[in-house]
């Protein structure tokens, strides 16, 4: 596998792939300011729940690194909370972002007796740690997920849950990379994933780069492929999972889960424990980000595809109820229904 | 309603709206040659099953109008069959095209004793008749369909089954125009309908022009709207209906029917009897047109949205099994399940 990292930290700067430029250009952004990080998150130059955790952690560090070392912890904490709030407001649905911010704030709190200069060092270390853990977590999930994949499986996926959604391996696509490494022959079908086309632009790009057999289809073709018995399994990522297993993920995932149920195709969610929200009992409390209508009416198009001023709905995510999910793949193993107790065990016995 | 005709015949030329230019420009094409008609059908400057019937009929006339009047009928018939074959090959799924060609060939056959010049006049008359009948048929369907629509209904539709898919009124959208005329307050949700975006470009355009409340969504958002209970009914058109009720329509229709079934939302198909194929028992025999990958990877985009050379599937239609359809609305009335005998009665007792 080519050594590509979607997010990295070098010489005081956060380096990310500008995913808006793909598949045309592999261009990196060098961010040395929290405002730039927030802008990159909002514009989706970086996206994918686990990758957002890393961006949030380093964003927070960039936001406080120049805080005067001679001030007291209470002032420092105010600043930390303020920056964390700014970053958290950039994208509301993926919980990993909040999970990372929470971890950073806790690390500061644990060290509140230490000098500010020292706390900053701990925070940078924590952010690096989040990236490093993501790499390991993805590989663990991939190994567990492999048990669900057979030779010659034809796997359908939505959006991008790969290298570009994590540091360098992926959640749903990580399982596929691992299965191929084990010598299994896998065919992947990638839903283009309107409106921002992460499937068409990102998933096909990274799978092709890794020599994996991938075919692109429009979102509305999934049912037809299932009817033709061309799909054996579905693997998707997640942006936030409630305690009962209800799962928010890219818009269209719920659509896919209903189709999978109808066609009796297993539907797997691959996500690290950081995607589970311990504060939410079910999917009804997950905030769903509504994004600008222009993503639907004129994305990348030089010309608009809809009449001027037309009303648009553009929910960026949907919630798949737990009863449509066959199993979760986490870094601690595979969770099959009934989910609730098992998820609680994993989250609260960590 | 503004008097717009998507297809018309004037001064020896077939006049169609160039639907590839919408919603930016309302531009007409003037076709005086069968090759131009075939090109317009293939490129989808004109589309929609009932409109294709008209285009096919006039295309056939244009193809034989310069045939030497002094030759015998057997030569003329050969030419007719050849031109009909060319036109029929332009788009394989919509049966209305073949139905119109068949009608034209029958009319010629009935008059085979007459001079060629006379037969040509009959053929032109028949083509005009097909257009005129479409206008009446759409209005009859709309009246019947209205019984299925309540005040304040929120209706979801896919692709374009409106003015632009017929001569001037529509099938599924005709029902909506009629309901609004009757004073009902209707909200419409239009699926953008990838890859060619007939929903985003055409349906929103004509509904907006007619002051109908319309909201555009991406195809993969339908399930989420249904879950939020924002959709009361679904109305779609059809390209070919088998005797048992299995219905080929724009790709994504089957997807929608599965979602409707899951959410217990009525799913109605509005189509003239010319969309029913008396020669096909069930959907498995309906040919599904596969179109160029470029429609998926670079449509209208100045830049490609997928990596160069990526594999693509692009079925232009899918088949919705009859058991997912609540009722058909035809010009002879509403047909509820079980469909088979009722469809046969309507087709063979005409």
XYZ file of C-alpha atoms in Angstrom:
700
model
C 0.000 0.000 0.000
C 1.319 3.450 -0.879
C 2.153 5.296 2.316
C -0.453 8.009 2.203
C -1.630 9.787 5.309
C -4.751 11.886 5.142
C -3.651 13.749 8.262
C -0.231 14.261 9.837
C 1.674 16.629 12.124
C 5.084 17.947 11.173
C 7.142 20.941 12.293
C 4.305 22.614 14.120
C 1.832 22.301 11.297
C -1.150 20.085 10.660
C -0.825 18.550 7.209
C -3.966 17.271 5.541
C -4.901 16.124 2.067
C -7.265 18.690 0.559
C -10.036 16.243 -0.255
C -11.969 18.825 -2.236
C -9.303 18.596 -4.930
C -9.517 14.845 -5.390
C -9.510 12.925 -7.665
C -7.903 15.571 -9.913
C -5.059 16.630 -7.659
C -3.366 15.172 -4.593
C -2.713 18.444 -2.843
C -1.766 18.980 0.789
C -2.822 21.817 3.053
C -0.439 23.019 5.759
C -2.405 24.472 8.645
C -0.727 26.443 11.390
C -3.748 28.230 12.794
C -6.966 26.972 14.430
C -9.080 29.134 12.116
C -7.610 27.371 9.115
C -8.374 24.027 10.732
C -11.986 25.014 11.376
C -12.352 26.259 7.825
C -10.897 23.000 6.478
C -13.394 21.024 8.558
C -16.381 23.157 7.536
C -15.461 23.088 3.850
C -14.763 19.374 4.122
C -11.171 19.545 2.962
C -10.891 17.008 5.752
C -13.815 14.765 6.638
C -14.557 11.299 7.972
C -15.352 10.839 11.649
C -11.999 9.370 12.819
C -9.945 11.859 10.797
C -11.997 14.688 12.291
C -10.941 13.529 15.757
C -7.302 14.119 14.842
C -8.036 17.442 13.177
C -9.991 18.598 16.223
C -7.219 17.618 18.643
C -4.489 19.396 16.683
C -6.819 22.299 16.001
C -7.252 22.725 19.733
C -3.502 22.617 20.255
C -2.955 25.221 17.518
C -5.590 27.372 19.174
C -3.810 27.504 22.548
C -0.145 27.077 21.659
C 0.455 30.834 21.766
C -1.463 31.346 25.000
C 0.815 33.270 27.434
C 2.670 30.776 29.605
C 2.610 33.114 32.589
C -1.190 33.208 32.978
C -3.077 30.948 35.386
C -4.825 27.654 34.613
C -8.306 29.056 35.002
C -7.677 31.575 32.206
C -6.059 28.860 30.123
C -9.042 26.591 30.667
C -11.455 29.300 29.557
C -9.500 29.687 26.350
C -9.368 25.920 25.869
C -13.139 25.629 26.292
C -13.723 28.514 23.932
C -11.544 27.020 21.194
C -13.079 23.593 21.747
C -16.512 25.156 21.335
C -15.466 26.797 18.056
C -14.096 23.540 16.684
C -17.129 21.572 17.900
C -19.443 23.960 16.062
C -17.744 23.258 12.736
C -19.538 19.958 12.231
C -22.215 18.775 14.637
C -22.902 15.131 13.732
C -19.645 13.151 13.977
C -19.077 12.478 17.656
C -15.383 11.599 17.274
C -14.625 15.276 17.011
C -16.199 15.901 20.447
C -14.597 12.773 21.816
C -11.165 14.081 20.851
C -11.851 17.542 22.269
C -13.077 15.942 25.496
C -9.916 13.858 25.729
C -7.771 16.944 25.262
C -9.695 18.900 27.905
C -9.393 16.001 30.347
C -5.671 15.783 29.776
C -5.341 19.486 30.555
C -7.487 19.100 33.661
C -5.385 16.181 34.931
C -2.328 18.387 34.714
C -3.826 21.611 35.922
C -1.249 21.969 38.713
C 1.558 21.996 36.173
C 2.837 25.103 34.382
C 0.922 26.160 31.254
C 4.003 25.492 29.099
C 4.018 21.929 30.416
C 0.282 21.419 29.814
C 0.753 22.496 26.210
C 3.346 19.764 25.765
C 0.947 17.211 27.216
C -1.765 18.408 24.841
C 0.477 18.064 21.810
C 1.415 14.591 22.984
C -2.259 13.709 23.427
C -3.085 14.880 19.902
C -0.225 12.798 18.481
C -1.490 9.891 20.552
C -4.975 10.219 19.023
C -3.478 9.903 15.528
C -1.302 6.978 16.514
C -4.200 5.164 18.208
C -6.345 5.658 15.112
C -3.781 3.823 13.020
C -3.790 0.879 15.422
C -7.549 0.924 15.949
C -8.218 0.760 12.208
C -5.906 -2.220 11.852
C -7.590 -4.012 14.738
C -11.042 -3.379 13.286
C -9.844 -4.589 9.914
C -8.612 -7.861 11.410
C -11.915 -8.481 13.200
C -13.933 -7.383 10.170
C -12.090 -9.855 7.971
C -13.891 -12.716 9.630
C -17.066 -11.409 7.988
C -15.572 -11.388 4.492
C -15.358 -14.408 2.209
C -13.302 -14.977 -0.893
C -15.094 -13.542 -3.963
C -17.388 -11.325 -1.908
C -18.911 -8.374 -3.712
C -19.099 -5.542 -1.230
C -21.101 -2.349 -1.515
C -20.065 0.787 0.375
C -21.241 4.375 0.623
C -19.335 7.640 1.020
C -15.709 7.191 2.016
C -14.770 5.149 5.058
C -11.191 4.574 4.010
C -7.700 6.021 4.274
C -9.190 9.440 3.623
C -11.666 9.172 6.509
C -9.028 8.096 9.036
C -5.297 8.586 9.340
C -4.172 5.971 6.875
C -6.208 2.765 6.752
C -9.943 3.229 7.016
C -12.863 1.649 8.811
C -15.122 -0.072 6.255
C -12.419 0.060 3.567
C -9.818 -1.070 6.102
C -11.691 -4.369 6.302
C -11.448 -4.649 2.522
C -7.720 -3.796 2.473
C -7.117 -6.461 5.104
C -9.222 -9.079 3.301
C -7.291 -8.468 0.086
C -4.017 -8.682 2.001
C -5.179 -12.077 3.273
C -5.501 -13.150 -0.348
C -9.252 -12.851 -0.742
C -10.574 -11.726 -4.088
C -12.963 -8.835 -3.462
C -15.065 -6.716 -5.795
C -16.180 -3.379 -4.432
C -19.134 -1.275 -5.576
C -18.893 2.356 -4.546
C -22.005 4.537 -4.326
C -21.164 7.978 -5.678
C -22.784 9.546 -2.586
C -24.517 12.749 -3.510
C -24.297 15.610 -2.963
C -20.532 15.835 -2.370
C -19.653 12.641 -4.210
C -17.204 11.229 -1.692
C -17.799 7.783 -3.170
C -17.116 8.860 -6.752
C -14.202 11.112 -5.895
C -12.505 9.543 -2.882
C -13.425 5.882 -2.439
C -12.807 4.948 -6.072
C -9.565 6.958 -5.977
C -8.034 5.213 -2.988
C -9.275 1.739 -3.937
C -7.915 2.121 -7.455
C -4.580 3.356 -6.066
C -4.469 0.168 -4.004
C -5.339 -2.024 -7.004
C -8.711 -3.047 -5.665
C -11.426 -3.906 -8.159
C -13.965 -1.097 -7.824
C -17.054 -0.120 -9.810
C -18.788 3.212 -9.423
C -22.588 3.474 -9.421
C -25.093 6.229 -8.701
C -26.861 6.074 -5.351
C -30.192 5.174 -6.924
C -28.728 2.077 -8.615
C -28.066 0.141 -5.405
C -31.481 -1.540 -5.327
C -31.178 -2.703 -8.919
C -27.760 -4.277 -8.232
C -29.154 -6.056 -5.190
C -32.066 -7.363 -7.226
C -29.558 -8.715 -9.758
C -27.807 -10.474 -6.850
C -24.591 -8.590 -7.495
C -24.051 -7.567 -3.861
C -23.124 -9.996 -1.065
C -22.424 -7.614 1.802
C -22.539 -3.985 2.775
C -19.840 -2.295 4.850
C -20.212 1.320 5.961
C -18.592 3.674 8.444
C -20.344 5.749 11.108
C -20.419 9.314 12.376
C -22.176 8.679 15.665
C -23.654 5.563 17.241
C -26.195 5.717 20.071
C -26.132 3.266 22.975
C -28.898 1.168 21.391
C -26.988 0.892 18.120
C -28.864 3.509 16.082
C -26.231 4.848 13.702
C -25.817 8.251 12.087
C -23.782 8.135 8.918
C -23.612 9.909 5.559
C -27.012 10.593 4.000
C -28.101 7.556 2.020
C -26.912 5.015 4.567
C -30.393 4.518 5.969
C -31.714 4.147 2.408
C -29.118 1.429 1.880
C -29.978 -0.333 5.146
C -33.654 -0.534 4.162
C -32.685 -2.006 0.790
C -30.321 -4.483 2.450
C -33.092 -5.578 4.808
C -35.494 -6.076 1.889
C -32.939 -8.099 -0.086
C -31.629 -9.954 2.991
C -28.064 -8.709 2.570
C -25.884 -8.364 5.705
C -25.280 -4.762 6.693
C -22.130 -4.068 8.733
C -21.024 -0.869 10.434
C -17.276 -0.550 11.036
C -16.440 2.091 13.635
C -14.049 2.671 16.515
C -15.411 3.029 20.050
C -14.811 6.774 19.696
C -17.786 6.832 17.310
C -20.131 5.572 20.038
C -21.789 8.331 22.024
C -22.158 7.270 25.681
C -24.552 10.164 26.300
C -27.189 9.233 23.765
C -29.680 6.405 24.241
C -31.046 6.289 20.727
C -30.746 7.902 17.320
C -33.510 10.451 17.873
C -31.120 12.648 19.868
C -28.366 12.739 17.252
C -28.119 16.208 15.692
C -28.290 16.043 11.903
C -26.272 18.694 10.097
C -28.175 20.519 7.343
C -25.763 21.947 4.783
C -26.087 24.620 2.107
C -28.508 24.038 -0.814
C -25.706 24.935 -3.213
C -24.087 21.569 -2.610
C -27.157 20.036 -4.263
C -27.830 22.641 -6.943
C -24.401 23.489 -8.227
C -21.609 21.428 -6.749
C -18.422 21.609 -8.826
C -20.660 22.304 -11.801
C -19.709 25.302 -13.841
C -23.384 25.603 -14.541
C -26.230 25.167 -12.090
C -28.217 21.941 -12.380
C -31.472 23.318 -10.998
C -33.603 26.405 -11.556
C -32.373 29.463 -9.679
C -33.820 29.826 -6.194
C -35.363 26.359 -6.068
C -36.080 25.040 -2.554
C -33.707 22.320 -1.433
C -33.297 20.037 1.559
C -29.744 18.928 2.223
C -29.435 16.786 5.356
C -25.824 15.609 5.418
C -26.562 12.508 7.478
C -29.316 10.093 8.319
C -29.885 7.670 11.162
C -30.101 3.938 10.542
C -32.109 2.213 13.278
C -30.223 -0.558 15.048
C -32.628 -3.283 13.914
C -31.404 -2.854 10.319
C -27.777 -3.433 11.324
C -26.371 -6.961 11.259
C -23.265 -6.231 13.342
C -20.765 -3.602 14.413
C -17.059 -4.106 13.903
C -14.990 -2.286 16.566
C -11.393 -2.474 17.724
C -12.606 -4.668 20.596
C -14.341 -7.160 18.337
C -17.609 -7.790 16.527
C -20.884 -6.872 18.227
C -24.012 -8.680 17.108
C -27.609 -7.861 18.110
C -28.983 -7.332 20.710
C -26.582 -4.418 20.912
C -27.496 -2.317 23.909
C -25.868 -4.247 26.752
C -22.820 -5.144 24.696
C -22.235 -1.552 23.636
C -22.562 -0.365 27.228
C -20.129 -3.040 28.382
C -17.573 -1.948 25.829
C -17.932 1.749 26.528
C -18.109 1.763 30.278
C -15.698 -1.050 31.043
C -12.872 0.508 29.052
C -50.699 27.032 -17.154
C -48.272 28.457 -19.703
C -48.921 26.866 -23.064
C -45.731 24.910 -23.498
C -45.504 21.893 -25.739
C -42.515 19.624 -25.462
C -43.209 18.258 -28.946
C -45.106 19.717 -31.889
C -45.323 19.515 -35.685
C -45.343 22.617 -37.833
C -44.575 23.273 -41.489
C -43.052 19.893 -42.114
C -40.757 19.979 -39.112
C -40.821 18.267 -35.761
C -40.314 20.883 -33.065
C -39.050 19.721 -29.690
C -37.723 21.410 -26.589
C -34.024 20.584 -26.271
C -34.223 19.155 -22.765
C -30.458 18.965 -22.432
C -30.383 22.751 -22.222
C -32.851 23.035 -19.339
C -33.113 24.640 -16.857
C -30.678 27.240 -18.261
C -32.268 27.796 -21.643
C -35.652 27.048 -23.167
C -34.415 26.234 -26.640
C -36.301 24.488 -29.424
C -34.900 22.096 -31.977
C -36.427 21.983 -35.468
C -35.980 18.547 -36.970
C -36.638 17.869 -40.626
C -34.742 14.632 -41.012
C -35.139 11.201 -39.385
C -31.424 11.110 -38.522
C -31.837 14.265 -36.475
C -34.817 12.736 -34.701
C -32.867 9.591 -33.855
C -29.964 11.677 -32.606
C -32.311 13.760 -30.445
C -33.781 10.576 -28.942
C -30.377 8.994 -28.298
C -28.934 12.138 -26.735
C -32.138 12.618 -24.753
C -32.951 16.043 -26.107
C -36.395 14.476 -26.058
C -37.243 11.794 -23.506
C -40.196 10.479 -21.530
C -42.081 7.441 -22.765
C -45.208 9.186 -24.141
C -43.204 11.981 -25.795
C -40.994 9.348 -27.422
C -44.082 7.842 -29.054
C -44.735 11.151 -30.824
C -41.103 11.597 -31.783
C -40.966 8.051 -33.191
C -44.124 8.524 -35.259
C -42.965 11.802 -36.810
C -39.472 10.428 -37.177
C -40.872 7.578 -39.239
C -42.837 10.011 -41.388
C -39.745 12.153 -41.934
C -37.858 9.008 -42.897
C -40.246 8.070 -45.708
C -41.687 11.379 -46.870
C -39.207 11.617 -49.749
C -39.647 8.018 -50.833
C -40.423 8.001 -54.605
C -44.188 7.981 -55.059
C -43.965 5.854 -58.178
C -42.472 2.785 -56.483
C -44.579 -0.132 -55.298
C -45.879 -0.794 -51.789
C -43.543 -3.689 -51.117
C -40.513 -1.411 -51.633
C -42.151 1.261 -49.526
C -42.844 -1.225 -46.748
C -39.225 -2.367 -46.731
C -38.141 1.219 -46.286
C -40.745 1.774 -43.562
C -39.575 -1.288 -41.655
C -35.964 -0.243 -42.017
C -36.595 3.271 -40.689
C -38.774 1.887 -37.880
C -35.928 -0.435 -36.938
C -33.472 2.475 -36.822
C -35.765 4.525 -34.614
C -36.566 1.550 -32.375
C -32.862 0.977 -31.785
C -32.398 4.478 -30.424
C -33.820 3.617 -27.019
C -34.772 0.064 -26.118
C -36.735 0.304 -22.862
C -39.730 2.615 -23.350
C -42.367 0.585 -25.157
C -44.404 3.620 -26.279
C -41.848 4.199 -28.999
C -42.482 0.725 -30.430
C -46.205 1.091 -29.900
C -46.207 4.252 -32.033
C -44.071 2.653 -34.751
C -46.386 -0.357 -34.773
C -49.404 1.903 -35.146
C -47.778 3.686 -38.063
C -46.858 0.418 -39.783
C -50.392 -0.895 -39.323
C -51.861 2.261 -40.797
C -49.645 1.842 -43.850
C -50.603 -1.812 -44.153
C -54.316 -1.003 -43.981
C -53.882 1.329 -46.920
C -51.462 -0.705 -48.947
C -53.737 -0.681 -52.000
C -53.621 3.106 -52.133
C -50.911 5.133 -53.907
C -47.733 5.784 -51.929
C -48.444 9.514 -51.922
C -51.782 8.785 -50.255
C -50.243 6.435 -47.677
C -47.798 9.162 -46.710
C -50.719 11.481 -45.966
C -52.334 8.811 -43.797
C -49.064 8.366 -41.918
C -48.715 12.064 -41.224
C -52.311 12.095 -40.011
C -51.610 9.126 -37.754
C -48.585 10.835 -36.235
C -50.623 13.970 -35.562
C -53.320 11.756 -34.066
C -50.782 10.187 -31.674
C -49.859 13.650 -30.368
C -53.478 14.723 -30.037
C -54.447 11.514 -28.244
C -51.568 11.969 -25.801
C -52.964 15.352 -24.778
C -56.388 13.840 -24.082
C -54.998 10.702 -22.455
C -52.909 12.724 -20.007
C -55.923 14.789 -18.999
C -58.032 11.664 -18.478
C -55.315 10.058 -16.344
C -54.994 13.248 -14.348
C -58.724 13.280 -13.579
C -58.687 9.651 -12.410
C -55.445 10.154 -10.490
C -56.933 13.091 -8.623
C -59.140 10.742 -6.643
C -55.968 9.445 -5.003
C -54.782 12.903 -3.921
C -55.947 14.696 -0.792
C -55.646 18.320 0.198
C -52.246 18.995 1.790
C -50.663 15.835 0.389
C -46.881 15.820 0.165
C -45.988 13.911 -2.967
C -42.607 12.497 -3.925
C -41.728 11.892 -7.568
C -38.673 10.713 -9.510
C -37.275 11.750 -12.884
C -39.685 13.781 -14.994
C -43.157 12.500 -15.740
C -44.587 15.884 -16.642
C -45.148 18.229 -19.546
C -41.633 17.439 -20.721
C -42.265 13.680 -20.800
C -45.487 13.977 -22.799
C -46.884 16.523 -25.231
C -48.036 19.101 -22.739
C -49.481 17.799 -19.466
C -47.670 14.837 -17.986
C -48.504 11.525 -16.387
C -47.508 11.631 -12.687
C -47.175 15.434 -12.738
C -50.445 15.697 -14.682
C -52.181 14.300 -11.609
C -50.537 17.030 -9.531
C -51.490 19.799 -12.001
C -55.069 18.570 -11.927
C -55.194 18.311 -8.128
C -53.901 21.871 -7.810
C -56.462 23.023 -10.375
C -59.141 21.449 -8.186
C -57.932 23.677 -5.364
C -55.890 21.149 -3.431
C -52.756 22.363 -1.699
C -49.920 20.069 -2.732
C -46.255 20.004 -1.824
C -43.979 18.144 -4.212
C -40.566 16.648 -3.496
C -38.512 16.004 -6.599
C -35.669 13.475 -6.583
C -32.796 14.871 -8.602
C -32.519 11.538 -10.458
C -28.919 10.769 -11.221
C -27.176 10.467 -13.544
C -28.930 12.848 -15.956
C -30.735 14.852 -13.279
C -34.135 15.019 -14.947
C -35.676 15.699 -11.534
C -33.327 18.565 -10.693
C -33.340 20.058 -14.174
C -36.785 19.353 -15.607
C -39.337 18.514 -12.918
C -38.433 21.436 -10.657
C -38.389 23.703 -13.728
C -41.861 22.895 -14.953
C -43.424 22.737 -11.486
C -41.914 26.095 -10.562
C -43.142 27.584 -13.831
C -46.609 26.402 -12.856
C -46.313 27.844 -9.345
C -46.313 24.486 -7.635
C -44.502 24.184 -4.327
C -41.499 21.980 -5.077
C -38.425 20.989 -3.082
C -35.417 19.316 -4.625
C -33.576 16.504 -2.851
C -30.831 14.063 -3.787
C -31.911 10.514 -4.554
C -30.334 9.130 -1.397
C -32.389 11.464 0.827
C -35.769 9.859 0.078
C -35.585 7.345 2.925
C -34.720 10.037 5.466
C -37.712 12.151 4.395
C -39.998 9.141 4.685
C -38.671 8.413 8.158
C -39.427 12.002 9.126
C -42.994 11.425 7.843
C -42.645 14.159 5.262
C -43.999 12.086 2.355
C -47.653 10.970 2.004
C -47.654 9.484 -1.475
C -45.414 8.617 -4.373
C -46.404 9.156 -8.013
C -44.128 8.020 -10.828
C -44.363 7.462 -14.579
C -43.427 4.305 -16.480
C -41.419 3.254 -19.515
C -42.820 -0.231 -19.931
C -45.310 -2.263 -17.927
C -45.561 -6.044 -18.235
C -48.898 -7.863 -18.164
C -48.467 -8.774 -14.497
C -47.799 -5.141 -13.546
C -44.002 -5.266 -13.240
C -42.916 -1.764 -14.233
C -39.744 -0.500 -15.866
C -39.069 3.138 -15.151
C -36.089 5.457 -14.626
C -33.331 3.966 -12.501
C -34.090 4.599 -8.836
C -37.803 3.860 -9.117
C -37.383 0.359 -7.728
C -35.258 1.790 -4.908
C -38.126 4.148 -4.132
C -40.739 1.392 -4.248
C -38.798 -0.669 -1.697
C -38.561 2.368 0.595
C -42.278 3.091 0.159
C -43.113 -0.494 1.066
C -40.944 -0.298 4.198
C -42.525 2.998 5.289
C -46.052 1.986 4.217
C -46.442 4.843 1.760
C -48.736 4.333 -1.273
C -46.838 3.988 -4.538
C -48.723 4.929 -7.719
C -47.709 4.486 -11.343
C -49.380 6.844 -13.816
C -49.122 5.633 -17.397
C -51.191 5.439 -20.573
C -52.178 2.051 -21.991
C -49.500 2.583 -24.633
C -46.922 1.979 -21.864
C -48.260 -1.533 -21.244
C -46.525 -4.195 -23.293
C -49.019 -6.881 -24.332
C -46.171 -9.189 -25.382
C -44.426 -9.393 -22.038
C -45.694 -11.448 -19.118
C -43.383 -10.097 -16.453
C -40.553 -7.651 -15.866
C -37.774 -10.154 -16.437
C -38.198 -9.810 -20.216
C -37.967 -6.021 -20.311
C -34.692 -4.924 -21.941
C -32.788 -2.485 -19.715
C -30.771 0.118 -21.561
C -27.177 0.487 -20.348
C -25.829 3.955 -21.164
C -22.334 5.408 -21.374
C -20.218 5.596 -18.171
C -19.527 9.253 -18.935
C -23.028 10.164 -17.828
C -21.985 9.061 -14.341
C -18.375 10.248 -14.304
C -18.550 13.632 -15.947
C -22.037 14.796 -16.794
C -22.203 18.554 -17.371
C -19.151 18.842 -15.149
C -16.298 20.815 -16.557
C -14.138 18.514 -14.513
C -14.528 14.798 -14.069
C -15.932 13.636 -10.735
C -14.223 10.249 -10.724
C -10.733 8.945 -11.409
C -9.960 8.480 -15.083
C -10.893 5.064 -16.445
C -12.844 3.954 -13.396
C -15.325 1.120 -14.005
C -18.944 2.223 -14.016
C -22.346 0.597 -14.289
C -25.056 2.822 -15.727
C -28.382 1.019 -16.129
C -30.840 3.704 -17.234
C -33.876 1.880 -15.873
C -34.932 -0.634 -13.279
C -37.949 -2.880 -12.880
C -40.297 -2.483 -9.943
C -42.121 -5.744 -9.198
C -45.910 -5.444 -9.261
C -46.297 -6.340 -5.583
C -44.660 -3.050 -4.591
C -47.161 -1.009 -6.616
C -50.359 0.199 -4.936
C -52.222 1.082 -8.138
C -51.891 2.108 -11.767
C -53.599 5.209 -13.082
C -54.489 4.891 -16.782
C -56.776 6.786 -19.133
C -59.363 4.058 -18.571
C -59.316 4.374 -14.796
C -57.443 3.183 -11.739
C -56.231 -0.421 -11.559
C -55.639 -1.921 -8.141
C -54.017 -5.278 -7.365
C -54.379 -8.053 -8.392
C -53.346 -6.518 -11.677
C -52.941 -9.298 -14.211
C -56.535 -9.929 -15.279
C -57.455 -6.253 -15.157
C -54.485 -5.250 -17.299
C -55.318 -7.955 -19.844
C -58.954 -6.831 -19.934
C -57.935 -3.245 -20.628
C -55.395 -4.134 -23.288
C -57.214 -6.792 -25.207
C -60.759 -5.428 -24.998
C -59.769 -2.064 -26.456
